[in-house]
Amino acid sequence: MKRFVHLMAVAVMILLAAVSCATATKASVRGEHPVYTFAVLDAKKQNPKGVCTVPWKENAVEAAVRTGTLRFYFMSGEKQRFSEKSGIKFGDSCLVAFPNGEVMLIDAGMPGYAGTLVENLRLLGVNKLDYIVLSHMHDDHYGAMLGPSGILANFEAGRFYWSGAYNDKSSVEERFDEEMKKRNVNLALLSAGDSFDVGDVRIDVFNPAKEDIGGRYGETQLNNSSIAMKLTYDEFSALFCGDLYSDGEYKVIEYAGDALDSDLVKANHHGRTTSNSKEWVAATTPRVVVATSGNPIDETVYAWYSKAGARVFNDNLDSYVRVVSDGFNCDVTAGRTRETGFFDFYDRLADKASAE
């Protein structure tokens, strides 16, 4: 009898140990805090000289579904020159692949970037754009959407979100309206207070104010009417706010407050000091910041984000940038090795700040 009781006790202890290990294993998938990993694409996989398309050899849509991840592919205009007055500038564009298999394109860059962007989307396995978001009506954001070589001519589009505001110094209004009618695009306006879901991802809009949608605006007001939206997947979040200037940032901070806190932030106005104020950095508290345009990020902006604990990426330094999250952890991969160590000091500051 004593032997039987002893054996039962041992069995119970083994069972409890097994349950404990299983629980620990399950909990360790997430841990107490999110893990942020930063890497550079293997040198053998980086684009060879002269190649300007996306270096990722993967189907973004399938990968998002298979791994249950939210994936961001920040485009780059590296190694390209355009005929526009802005020279090498290509603008902003980011593809978002959702865990449910849908995709969203946020902005599209300059008109001259259309061919590259179309090829990039195809290389990433995109055959339909379920959502398109135009942050605001400047040609380095809408340019590659229009025309016979543009996005709308090459991909079936689902819903097209914008603010309804035009640039008062541009003749785009007639062209834009004609293209929307020609392609039978499903247009929808977004303003502060709007929200919608893409599968398990929540999207909340913080800007523009309802009274600012529509109309024709000069450069400053048009930038400040940029759509500001936050994508939240479980405990991970990403913030996209177009070209908000500092005064526009202050208004959004006043409106959204703590809701601006995000893991990933697309740097406003291509990482320039017209934007990305200290107040904005403090309100958003990102761990990852990406700036795109084809031009260098401002050193001051880089420093402000770094001191707050964010690792900063810029297409001018890193080429294409991919950010992947399972809803908790976050993995960032740069498309090529940096050719300068100028910002290494700031990266160390970021690592130290995030560890504190």
PDB file of C-alpha atoms in Angstrom, residues 73-347:
ATOM      1  CA  TYR A  73       7.329  46.744 -46.581  1.00  0.00           C
ATOM      2  CA  PHE A  74       8.684  50.295 -46.769  1.00  0.00           C
ATOM      3  CA  MET A  75       9.625  51.123 -50.335  1.00  0.00           C
ATOM      4  CA  SER A  76      12.850  52.729 -51.502  1.00  0.00           C
ATOM      5  CA  GLY A  77      13.827  54.868 -54.465  1.00  0.00           C
ATOM      6  CA  GLU A  78      17.455  53.869 -54.116  1.00  0.00           C
ATOM      7  CA  LYS A  79      19.571  53.850 -57.303  1.00  0.00           C
ATOM      8  CA  GLN A  80      16.878  55.695 -59.237  1.00  0.00           C
ATOM      9  CA  ARG A  81      16.640  59.211 -60.601  1.00  0.00           C
ATOM     10  CA  PHE A  82      13.448  60.830 -61.755  1.00  0.00           C
ATOM     11  CA  SER A  83      12.682  63.689 -64.085  1.00  0.00           C
ATOM     12  CA  GLU A  84      10.745  65.555 -61.409  1.00  0.00           C
ATOM     13  CA  LYS A  85      12.179  68.780 -60.016  1.00  0.00           C
ATOM     14  CA  SER A  86      12.770  67.005 -56.706  1.00  0.00           C
ATOM     15  CA  GLY A  87      15.682  65.068 -58.211  1.00  0.00           C
ATOM     16  CA  ILE A  88      16.240  61.727 -56.483  1.00  0.00           C
ATOM     17  CA  LYS A  89      13.204  62.096 -54.230  1.00  0.00           C
ATOM     18  CA  PHE A  90      10.692  59.305 -54.694  1.00  0.00           C
ATOM     19  CA  GLY A  91       8.385  60.057 -51.748  1.00  0.00           C
ATOM     20  CA  ASP A  92       6.486  57.708 -49.445  1.00  0.00           C
ATOM     21  CA  SER A  93       5.045  54.276 -50.047  1.00  0.00           C
ATOM     22  CA  CYS A  94       4.469  51.267 -47.803  1.00  0.00           C
ATOM     23  CA  LEU A  95       2.775  47.939 -48.453  1.00  0.00           C
ATOM     24  CA  VAL A  96       0.972  46.382 -45.480  1.00  0.00           C
ATOM     25  CA  ALA A  97       0.137  42.662 -45.536  1.00  0.00           C
ATOM     26  CA  PHE A  98      -2.482  41.625 -42.970  1.00  0.00           C
ATOM     27  CA  PRO A  99      -2.794  38.226 -41.215  1.00  0.00           C
ATOM     28  CA  ASN A 100      -6.141  37.625 -42.944  1.00  0.00           C
ATOM     29  CA  GLY A 101      -4.568  37.776 -46.420  1.00  0.00           C
ATOM     30  CA  GLU A 102      -5.657  41.293 -47.355  1.00  0.00           C
ATOM     31  CA  VAL A 103      -3.234  44.051 -48.314  1.00  0.00           C
ATOM     32  CA  MET A 104      -3.123  47.829 -48.075  1.00  0.00           C
ATOM     33  CA  LEU A 105      -0.948  50.299 -49.949  1.00  0.00           C
ATOM     34  CA  ILE A 106      -0.261  53.510 -48.041  1.00  0.00           C
ATOM     35  CA  ASP A 107       0.795  56.185 -50.551  1.00  0.00           C
ATOM     36  CA  ALA A 108       2.650  55.425 -53.782  1.00  0.00           C
ATOM     37  CA  GLY A 109       5.511  57.863 -54.324  1.00  0.00           C
ATOM     38  CA  MET A 110       6.298  60.083 -57.314  1.00  0.00           C
ATOM     39  CA  PRO A 111       4.929  59.490 -60.838  1.00  0.00           C
ATOM     40  CA  GLY A 112       8.348  58.279 -61.979  1.00  0.00           C
ATOM     41  CA  TYR A 113       8.277  55.537 -59.352  1.00  0.00           C
ATOM     42  CA  ALA A 114       5.232  53.822 -60.859  1.00  0.00           C
ATOM     43  CA  GLY A 115       7.093  51.149 -62.822  1.00  0.00           C
ATOM     44  CA  THR A 116       9.238  50.129 -59.869  1.00  0.00           C
ATOM     45  CA  LEU A 117       6.305  50.073 -57.454  1.00  0.00           C
ATOM     46  CA  VAL A 118       4.174  47.949 -59.757  1.00  0.00           C
ATOM     47  CA  GLU A 119       7.031  45.458 -60.137  1.00  0.00           C
ATOM     48  CA  ASN A 120       7.667  45.454 -56.381  1.00  0.00           C
ATOM     49  CA  LEU A 121       4.059  44.614 -55.586  1.00  0.00           C
ATOM     50  CA  ARG A 122       4.097  41.766 -58.068  1.00  0.00           C
ATOM     51  CA  LEU A 123       7.377  40.445 -56.653  1.00  0.00           C
ATOM     52  CA  LEU A 124       5.717  40.436 -53.212  1.00  0.00           C
ATOM     53  CA  GLY A 125       2.813  38.340 -54.478  1.00  0.00           C
ATOM     54  CA  VAL A 126       0.227  41.115 -54.678  1.00  0.00           C
ATOM     55  CA  ASN A 127      -2.457  40.741 -57.346  1.00  0.00           C
ATOM     56  CA  LYS A 128      -5.100  42.949 -55.762  1.00  0.00           C
ATOM     57  CA  LEU A 129      -5.013  45.957 -53.459  1.00  0.00           C
ATOM     58  CA  ASP A 130      -7.846  45.525 -50.977  1.00  0.00           C
ATOM     59  CA  TYR A 131      -7.209  48.991 -49.543  1.00  0.00           C
ATOM     60  CA  ILE A 132      -5.376  52.068 -50.771  1.00  0.00           C
ATOM     61  CA  VAL A 133      -4.733  55.002 -48.463  1.00  0.00           C
ATOM     62  CA  LEU A 134      -3.664  58.381 -49.828  1.00  0.00           C
ATOM     63  CA  SER A 135      -2.361  60.400 -46.896  1.00  0.00           C
ATOM     64  CA  HIS A 136      -2.670  63.713 -48.774  1.00  0.00           C
ATOM     65  CA  MET A 137      -2.663  65.122 -52.294  1.00  0.00           C
ATOM     66  CA  HIS A 138       1.027  65.820 -52.959  1.00  0.00           C
ATOM     67  CA  ASP A 139       2.648  64.158 -55.965  1.00  0.00           C
ATOM     68  CA  ASP A 140       5.306  62.343 -53.921  1.00  0.00           C
ATOM     69  CA  HIS A 141       2.425  60.453 -52.312  1.00  0.00           C
ATOM     70  CA  TYR A 142      -0.185  60.040 -55.079  1.00  0.00           C
ATOM     71  CA  GLY A 143       2.008  60.235 -58.215  1.00  0.00           C
ATOM     72  CA  ALA A 144       2.537  56.537 -58.932  1.00  0.00           C
ATOM     73  CA  MET A 145      -1.156  55.777 -58.442  1.00  0.00           C
ATOM     74  CA  LEU A 146      -2.276  57.532 -61.622  1.00  0.00           C
ATOM     75  CA  GLY A 147      -1.612  57.162 -65.331  1.00  0.00           C
ATOM     76  CA  PRO A 148      -1.302  54.141 -67.666  1.00  0.00           C
ATOM     77  CA  SER A 149       1.750  52.772 -65.807  1.00  0.00           C
ATOM     78  CA  GLY A 150       0.350  53.516 -62.354  1.00  0.00           C
ATOM     79  CA  ILE A 151      -1.034  51.349 -59.591  1.00  0.00           C
ATOM     80  CA  LEU A 152      -4.707  51.772 -60.467  1.00  0.00           C
ATOM     81  CA  ALA A 153      -4.095  50.728 -64.068  1.00  0.00           C
ATOM     82  CA  ASN A 154      -2.317  47.540 -63.015  1.00  0.00           C
ATOM     83  CA  PHE A 155      -4.145  46.278 -59.925  1.00  0.00           C
ATOM     84  CA  GLU A 156      -7.757  45.765 -58.994  1.00  0.00           C
ATOM     85  CA  ALA A 157      -8.491  48.157 -56.167  1.00  0.00           C
ATOM     86  CA  GLY A 158     -10.904  47.647 -53.315  1.00  0.00           C
ATOM     87  CA  ARG A 159     -11.597  50.700 -51.172  1.00  0.00           C
ATOM     88  CA  PHE A 160      -9.644  53.917 -51.670  1.00  0.00           C
ATOM     89  CA  TYR A 161      -9.356  56.077 -48.540  1.00  0.00           C
ATOM     90  CA  TRP A 162      -8.424  59.764 -48.665  1.00  0.00           C
ATOM     91  CA  SER A 163      -9.273  63.103 -47.046  1.00  0.00           C
ATOM     92  CA  GLY A 164     -10.969  64.689 -50.062  1.00  0.00           C
ATOM     93  CA  ALA A 165      -8.555  67.667 -49.974  1.00  0.00           C
ATOM     94  CA  TYR A 166      -6.753  68.960 -53.077  1.00  0.00           C
ATOM     95  CA  ASN A 167      -3.556  70.937 -53.595  1.00  0.00           C
ATOM     96  CA  ASP A 168      -4.585  74.468 -54.614  1.00  0.00           C
ATOM     97  CA  LYS A 169      -1.378  74.885 -56.652  1.00  0.00           C
ATOM     98  CA  SER A 170      -1.822  71.747 -58.693  1.00  0.00           C
ATOM     99  CA  SER A 171      -3.946  70.744 -61.673  1.00  0.00           C
ATOM    100  CA  VAL A 172      -4.361  67.220 -60.309  1.00  0.00           C
ATOM    101  CA  GLU A 173      -8.046  67.558 -59.383  1.00  0.00           C
ATOM    102  CA  GLU A 174      -9.369  66.944 -62.884  1.00  0.00           C
ATOM    103  CA  ARG A 175      -6.882  64.115 -63.544  1.00  0.00           C
ATOM    104  CA  PHE A 176      -7.606  62.470 -60.208  1.00  0.00           C
ATOM    105  CA  ASP A 177     -11.384  62.639 -60.629  1.00  0.00           C
ATOM    106  CA  GLU A 178     -11.158  61.304 -64.173  1.00  0.00           C
ATOM    107  CA  GLU A 179      -8.969  58.391 -63.098  1.00  0.00           C
ATOM    108  CA  MET A 180     -11.279  57.474 -60.221  1.00  0.00           C
ATOM    109  CA  LYS A 181     -14.295  57.390 -62.544  1.00  0.00           C
ATOM    110  CA  LYS A 182     -12.410  55.521 -65.264  1.00  0.00           C
ATOM    111  CA  ARG A 183     -11.281  52.812 -62.853  1.00  0.00           C
ATOM    112  CA  ASN A 184     -14.603  52.786 -60.980  1.00  0.00           C
ATOM    113  CA  VAL A 185     -12.726  53.219 -57.696  1.00  0.00           C
ATOM    114  CA  ASN A 186     -14.679  52.920 -54.457  1.00  0.00           C
ATOM    115  CA  LEU A 187     -13.749  56.208 -52.746  1.00  0.00           C
ATOM    116  CA  ALA A 188     -14.241  56.814 -49.033  1.00  0.00           C
ATOM    117  CA  LEU A 189     -13.308  59.786 -46.855  1.00  0.00           C
ATOM    118  CA  LEU A 190     -11.481  59.382 -43.551  1.00  0.00           C
ATOM    119  CA  SER A 191     -11.389  61.867 -40.687  1.00  0.00           C
ATOM    120  CA  ALA A 192     -10.652  61.932 -36.967  1.00  0.00           C
ATOM    121  CA  GLY A 193     -12.871  59.548 -35.044  1.00  0.00           C
ATOM    122  CA  ASP A 194     -13.286  57.022 -37.863  1.00  0.00           C
ATOM    123  CA  SER A 195     -12.210  53.434 -37.363  1.00  0.00           C
ATOM    124  CA  PHE A 196     -12.449  50.115 -39.175  1.00  0.00           C
ATOM    125  CA  ASP A 197     -11.095  46.590 -38.942  1.00  0.00           C
ATOM    126  CA  VAL A 198      -9.065  44.493 -41.348  1.00  0.00           C
ATOM    127  CA  GLY A 199      -9.427  41.035 -39.895  1.00  0.00           C
ATOM    128  CA  ASP A 200      -7.938  41.195 -36.400  1.00  0.00           C
ATOM    129  CA  VAL A 201      -6.227  44.535 -37.043  1.00  0.00           C
ATOM    130  CA  ARG A 202      -7.920  47.670 -35.735  1.00  0.00           C
ATOM    131  CA  ILE A 203      -7.390  50.957 -37.574  1.00  0.00           C
ATOM    132  CA  ASP A 204      -8.136  54.239 -35.780  1.00  0.00           C
ATOM    133  CA  VAL A 205      -8.014  57.639 -37.475  1.00  0.00           C
ATOM    134  CA  PHE A 206      -6.789  60.749 -35.604  1.00  0.00           C
ATOM    135  CA  ASN A 207      -6.591  63.304 -38.425  1.00  0.00           C
ATOM    136  CA  PRO A 208      -7.825  65.327 -40.293  1.00  0.00           C
ATOM    137  CA  ALA A 209     -10.584  66.950 -38.284  1.00  0.00           C
ATOM    138  CA  LYS A 210     -14.001  66.530 -39.857  1.00  0.00           C
ATOM    139  CA  GLU A 211     -14.147  70.245 -40.696  1.00  0.00           C
ATOM    140  CA  ASP A 212     -10.887  69.932 -42.662  1.00  0.00           C
ATOM    141  CA  ILE A 213     -11.896  67.221 -45.123  1.00  0.00           C
ATOM    142  CA  GLY A 214     -12.431  68.318 -48.701  1.00  0.00           C
ATOM    143  CA  GLY A 215     -11.493  71.726 -50.057  1.00  0.00           C
ATOM    144  CA  ARG A 216      -8.312  73.096 -51.657  1.00  0.00           C
ATOM    145  CA  TYR A 217      -5.310  73.913 -49.497  1.00  0.00           C
ATOM    146  CA  GLY A 218      -1.820  75.392 -49.705  1.00  0.00           C
ATOM    147  CA  GLU A 219       1.218  73.277 -48.860  1.00  0.00           C
ATOM    148  CA  THR A 220       1.237  73.706 -45.085  1.00  0.00           C
ATOM    149  CA  GLN A 221      -2.480  73.178 -44.589  1.00  0.00           C
ATOM    150  CA  LEU A 222      -2.517  70.240 -47.000  1.00  0.00           C
ATOM    151  CA  ASN A 223       0.326  68.539 -45.134  1.00  0.00           C
ATOM    152  CA  ASN A 224      -1.469  69.162 -41.851  1.00  0.00           C
ATOM    153  CA  SER A 225      -4.613  67.565 -43.276  1.00  0.00           C
ATOM    154  CA  SER A 226      -2.707  64.307 -43.791  1.00  0.00           C
ATOM    155  CA  ILE A 227      -4.542  61.191 -42.706  1.00  0.00           C
ATOM    156  CA  ALA A 228      -3.119  60.064 -39.371  1.00  0.00           C
ATOM    157  CA  MET A 229      -3.980  56.478 -38.547  1.00  0.00           C
ATOM    158  CA  LYS A 230      -2.898  53.811 -36.118  1.00  0.00           C
ATOM    159  CA  LEU A 231      -2.942  50.097 -36.886  1.00  0.00           C
ATOM    160  CA  THR A 232      -3.245  47.860 -33.830  1.00  0.00           C
ATOM    161  CA  TYR A 233      -2.699  44.101 -33.930  1.00  0.00           C
ATOM    162  CA  ASP A 234      -3.051  42.567 -30.494  1.00  0.00           C
ATOM    163  CA  GLU A 235      -0.371  44.387 -28.451  1.00  0.00           C
ATOM    164  CA  PHE A 236       1.583  45.780 -31.420  1.00  0.00           C
ATOM    165  CA  SER A 237       0.779  49.091 -33.110  1.00  0.00           C
ATOM    166  CA  ALA A 238       2.018  51.195 -36.032  1.00  0.00           C
ATOM    167  CA  LEU A 239       1.409  54.879 -36.758  1.00  0.00           C
ATOM    168  CA  PHE A 240       1.278  56.537 -40.195  1.00  0.00           C
ATOM    169  CA  CYS A 241       0.681  60.297 -40.414  1.00  0.00           C
ATOM    170  CA  GLY A 242       1.812  61.401 -43.865  1.00  0.00           C
ATOM    171  CA  ASP A 243       3.511  64.797 -43.886  1.00  0.00           C
ATOM    172  CA  LEU A 244       2.179  66.347 -40.685  1.00  0.00           C
ATOM    173  CA  TYR A 245       4.130  69.472 -39.744  1.00  0.00           C
ATOM    174  CA  SER A 246       4.926  70.207 -36.100  1.00  0.00           C
ATOM    175  CA  ASP A 247       1.877  72.426 -35.599  1.00  0.00           C
ATOM    176  CA  GLY A 248      -0.265  69.651 -37.057  1.00  0.00           C
ATOM    177  CA  GLU A 249       1.404  67.188 -34.693  1.00  0.00           C
ATOM    178  CA  TYR A 250       0.478  69.349 -31.695  1.00  0.00           C
ATOM    179  CA  LYS A 251      -3.187  69.282 -32.723  1.00  0.00           C
ATOM    180  CA  VAL A 252      -3.153  65.514 -33.138  1.00  0.00           C
ATOM    181  CA  ILE A 253      -1.460  65.123 -29.746  1.00  0.00           C
ATOM    182  CA  GLU A 254      -4.209  67.253 -28.208  1.00  0.00           C
ATOM    183  CA  TYR A 255      -6.863  65.124 -29.909  1.00  0.00           C
ATOM    184  CA  ALA A 256      -5.436  61.623 -29.459  1.00  0.00           C
ATOM    185  CA  GLY A 257      -3.270  61.896 -26.337  1.00  0.00           C
ATOM    186  CA  ASP A 258      -2.019  58.547 -25.019  1.00  0.00           C
ATOM    187  CA  ALA A 259      -3.549  56.729 -27.991  1.00  0.00           C
ATOM    188  CA  LEU A 260      -0.549  57.860 -30.071  1.00  0.00           C
ATOM    189  CA  ASP A 261       1.753  55.497 -28.187  1.00  0.00           C
ATOM    190  CA  SER A 262       3.043  53.112 -30.882  1.00  0.00           C
ATOM    191  CA  ASP A 263       5.729  50.502 -31.490  1.00  0.00           C
ATOM    192  CA  LEU A 264       6.374  51.512 -35.104  1.00  0.00           C
ATOM    193  CA  VAL A 265       6.221  55.066 -36.450  1.00  0.00           C
ATOM    194  CA  LYS A 266       6.591  56.223 -40.037  1.00  0.00           C
ATOM    195  CA  ALA A 267       8.542  59.463 -39.600  1.00  0.00           C
ATOM    196  CA  ASN A 268       6.448  62.490 -40.560  1.00  0.00           C
ATOM    197  CA  HIS A 269       7.417  64.469 -43.661  1.00  0.00           C
ATOM    198  CA  HIS A 270      10.225  62.088 -44.609  1.00  0.00           C
ATOM    199  CA  GLY A 271      12.118  62.576 -41.350  1.00  0.00           C
ATOM    200  CA  ARG A 272      12.591  66.335 -41.623  1.00  0.00           C
ATOM    201  CA  THR A 273      12.758  68.915 -38.849  1.00  0.00           C
ATOM    202  CA  THR A 274       9.594  70.563 -40.189  1.00  0.00           C
ATOM    203  CA  SER A 275       8.013  67.695 -38.279  1.00  0.00           C
ATOM    204  CA  ASN A 276       8.933  65.018 -35.725  1.00  0.00           C
ATOM    205  CA  SER A 277       8.947  67.518 -32.869  1.00  0.00           C
ATOM    206  CA  LYS A 278      10.203  66.568 -29.411  1.00  0.00           C
ATOM    207  CA  GLU A 279       6.582  66.612 -28.254  1.00  0.00           C
ATOM    208  CA  TRP A 280       5.671  64.168 -31.023  1.00  0.00           C
ATOM    209  CA  VAL A 281       8.521  61.830 -30.102  1.00  0.00           C
ATOM    210  CA  ALA A 282       7.423  61.924 -26.457  1.00  0.00           C
ATOM    211  CA  ALA A 283       3.784  61.267 -27.368  1.00  0.00           C
ATOM    212  CA  THR A 284       4.435  58.366 -29.748  1.00  0.00           C
ATOM    213  CA  THR A 285       7.308  56.656 -27.807  1.00  0.00           C
ATOM    214  CA  PRO A 286       8.199  54.323 -30.695  1.00  0.00           C
ATOM    215  CA  ARG A 287      10.740  51.509 -30.669  1.00  0.00           C
ATOM    216  CA  VAL A 288      11.070  51.529 -34.469  1.00  0.00           C
ATOM    217  CA  VAL A 289      11.025  54.549 -36.805  1.00  0.00           C
ATOM    218  CA  VAL A 290      11.239  54.432 -40.600  1.00  0.00           C
ATOM    219  CA  ALA A 291      11.722  57.471 -42.855  1.00  0.00           C
ATOM    220  CA  THR A 292      11.409  57.269 -46.635  1.00  0.00           C
ATOM    221  CA  SER A 293      11.873  59.690 -49.547  1.00  0.00           C
ATOM    222  CA  GLY A 294      15.181  58.815 -51.192  1.00  0.00           C
ATOM    223  CA  ASN A 295      16.913  61.608 -49.291  1.00  0.00           C
ATOM    224  CA  PRO A 296      18.896  61.543 -46.010  1.00  0.00           C
ATOM    225  CA  ILE A 297      16.986  61.761 -42.740  1.00  0.00           C
ATOM    226  CA  ASP A 298      17.753  64.855 -40.691  1.00  0.00           C
ATOM    227  CA  GLU A 299      20.375  64.133 -38.034  1.00  0.00           C
ATOM    228  CA  THR A 300      18.446  66.066 -35.379  1.00  0.00           C
ATOM    229  CA  VAL A 301      15.331  63.966 -35.958  1.00  0.00           C
ATOM    230  CA  TYR A 302      17.396  60.786 -35.855  1.00  0.00           C
ATOM    231  CA  ALA A 303      18.898  61.902 -32.524  1.00  0.00           C
ATOM    232  CA  TRP A 304      15.552  62.774 -30.923  1.00  0.00           C
ATOM    233  CA  TYR A 305      14.031  59.395 -31.724  1.00  0.00           C
ATOM    234  CA  SER A 306      17.220  57.563 -30.687  1.00  0.00           C
ATOM    235  CA  LYS A 307      17.379  59.268 -27.299  1.00  0.00           C
ATOM    236  CA  ALA A 308      13.798  58.151 -26.721  1.00  0.00           C
ATOM    237  CA  GLY A 309      14.782  54.525 -27.315  1.00  0.00           C
ATOM    238  CA  ALA A 310      13.825  54.068 -30.986  1.00  0.00           C
ATOM    239  CA  ARG A 311      15.979  52.416 -33.632  1.00  0.00           C
ATOM    240  CA  VAL A 312      15.772  54.573 -36.745  1.00  0.00           C
ATOM    241  CA  PHE A 313      15.829  53.414 -40.370  1.00  0.00           C
ATOM    242  CA  ASN A 314      15.983  55.473 -43.551  1.00  0.00           C
ATOM    243  CA  ASP A 315      15.761  54.190 -47.108  1.00  0.00           C
ATOM    244  CA  ASN A 316      18.698  56.402 -48.048  1.00  0.00           C
ATOM    245  CA  LEU A 317      20.810  54.430 -45.550  1.00  0.00           C
ATOM    246  CA  ASP A 318      19.090  51.052 -45.455  1.00  0.00           C
ATOM    247  CA  SER A 319      17.307  50.652 -48.810  1.00  0.00           C
ATOM    248  CA  TYR A 320      14.028  48.756 -48.374  1.00  0.00           C
ATOM    249  CA  VAL A 321      12.933  48.097 -44.798  1.00  0.00           C
ATOM    250  CA  ARG A 322      10.702  45.223 -43.664  1.00  0.00           C
ATOM    251  CA  VAL A 323       8.948  45.216 -40.284  1.00  0.00           C
ATOM    252  CA  VAL A 324       7.134  42.082 -39.110  1.00  0.00           C
ATOM    253  CA  SER A 325       5.108  41.556 -35.919  1.00  0.00           C
ATOM    254  CA  ASP A 326       3.202  38.610 -34.504  1.00  0.00           C
ATOM    255  CA  GLY A 327       1.131  41.022 -32.438  1.00  0.00           C
ATOM    256  CA  PHE A 328       3.713  41.205 -29.669  1.00  0.00           C
ATOM    257  CA  ASN A 329       7.310  40.801 -30.819  1.00  0.00           C
ATOM    258  CA  CYS A 330       8.770  42.803 -33.696  1.00  0.00           C
ATOM    259  CA  ASP A 331      11.435  41.946 -36.262  1.00  0.00           C
ATOM    260  CA  VAL A 332      13.074  44.605 -38.460  1.00  0.00           C
ATOM    261  CA  THR A 333      15.272  43.851 -41.453  1.00  0.00           C
ATOM    262  CA  ALA A 334      17.147  46.416 -43.550  1.00  0.00           C
ATOM    263  CA  GLY A 335      17.572  45.722 -47.254  1.00  0.00           C
ATOM    264  CA  ARG A 336      21.279  46.462 -47.416  1.00  0.00           C
ATOM    265  CA  THR A 337      24.323  47.096 -45.269  1.00  0.00           C
ATOM    266  CA  ARG A 338      24.918  50.744 -44.396  1.00  0.00           C
ATOM    267  CA  GLU A 339      27.876  52.367 -46.070  1.00  0.00           C
ATOM    268  CA  THR A 340      28.478  54.739 -43.166  1.00  0.00           C
ATOM    269  CA  GLY A 341      28.890  54.436 -39.410  1.00  0.00           C
ATOM    270  CA  PHE A 342      27.838  58.061 -38.871  1.00  0.00           C
ATOM    271  CA  PHE A 343      24.693  57.125 -36.922  1.00  0.00           C
ATOM    272  CA  ASP A 344      26.189  54.259 -34.879  1.00  0.00           C
ATOM    273  CA  PHE A 345      26.484  56.492 -31.824  1.00  0.00           C
ATOM    274  CA  TYR A 346      22.767  57.273 -31.943  1.00  0.00           C
ATOM    275  CA  ASP A 347      21.894  53.597 -32.374  1.00  0.00           C
TER     276      ASP A 347
END
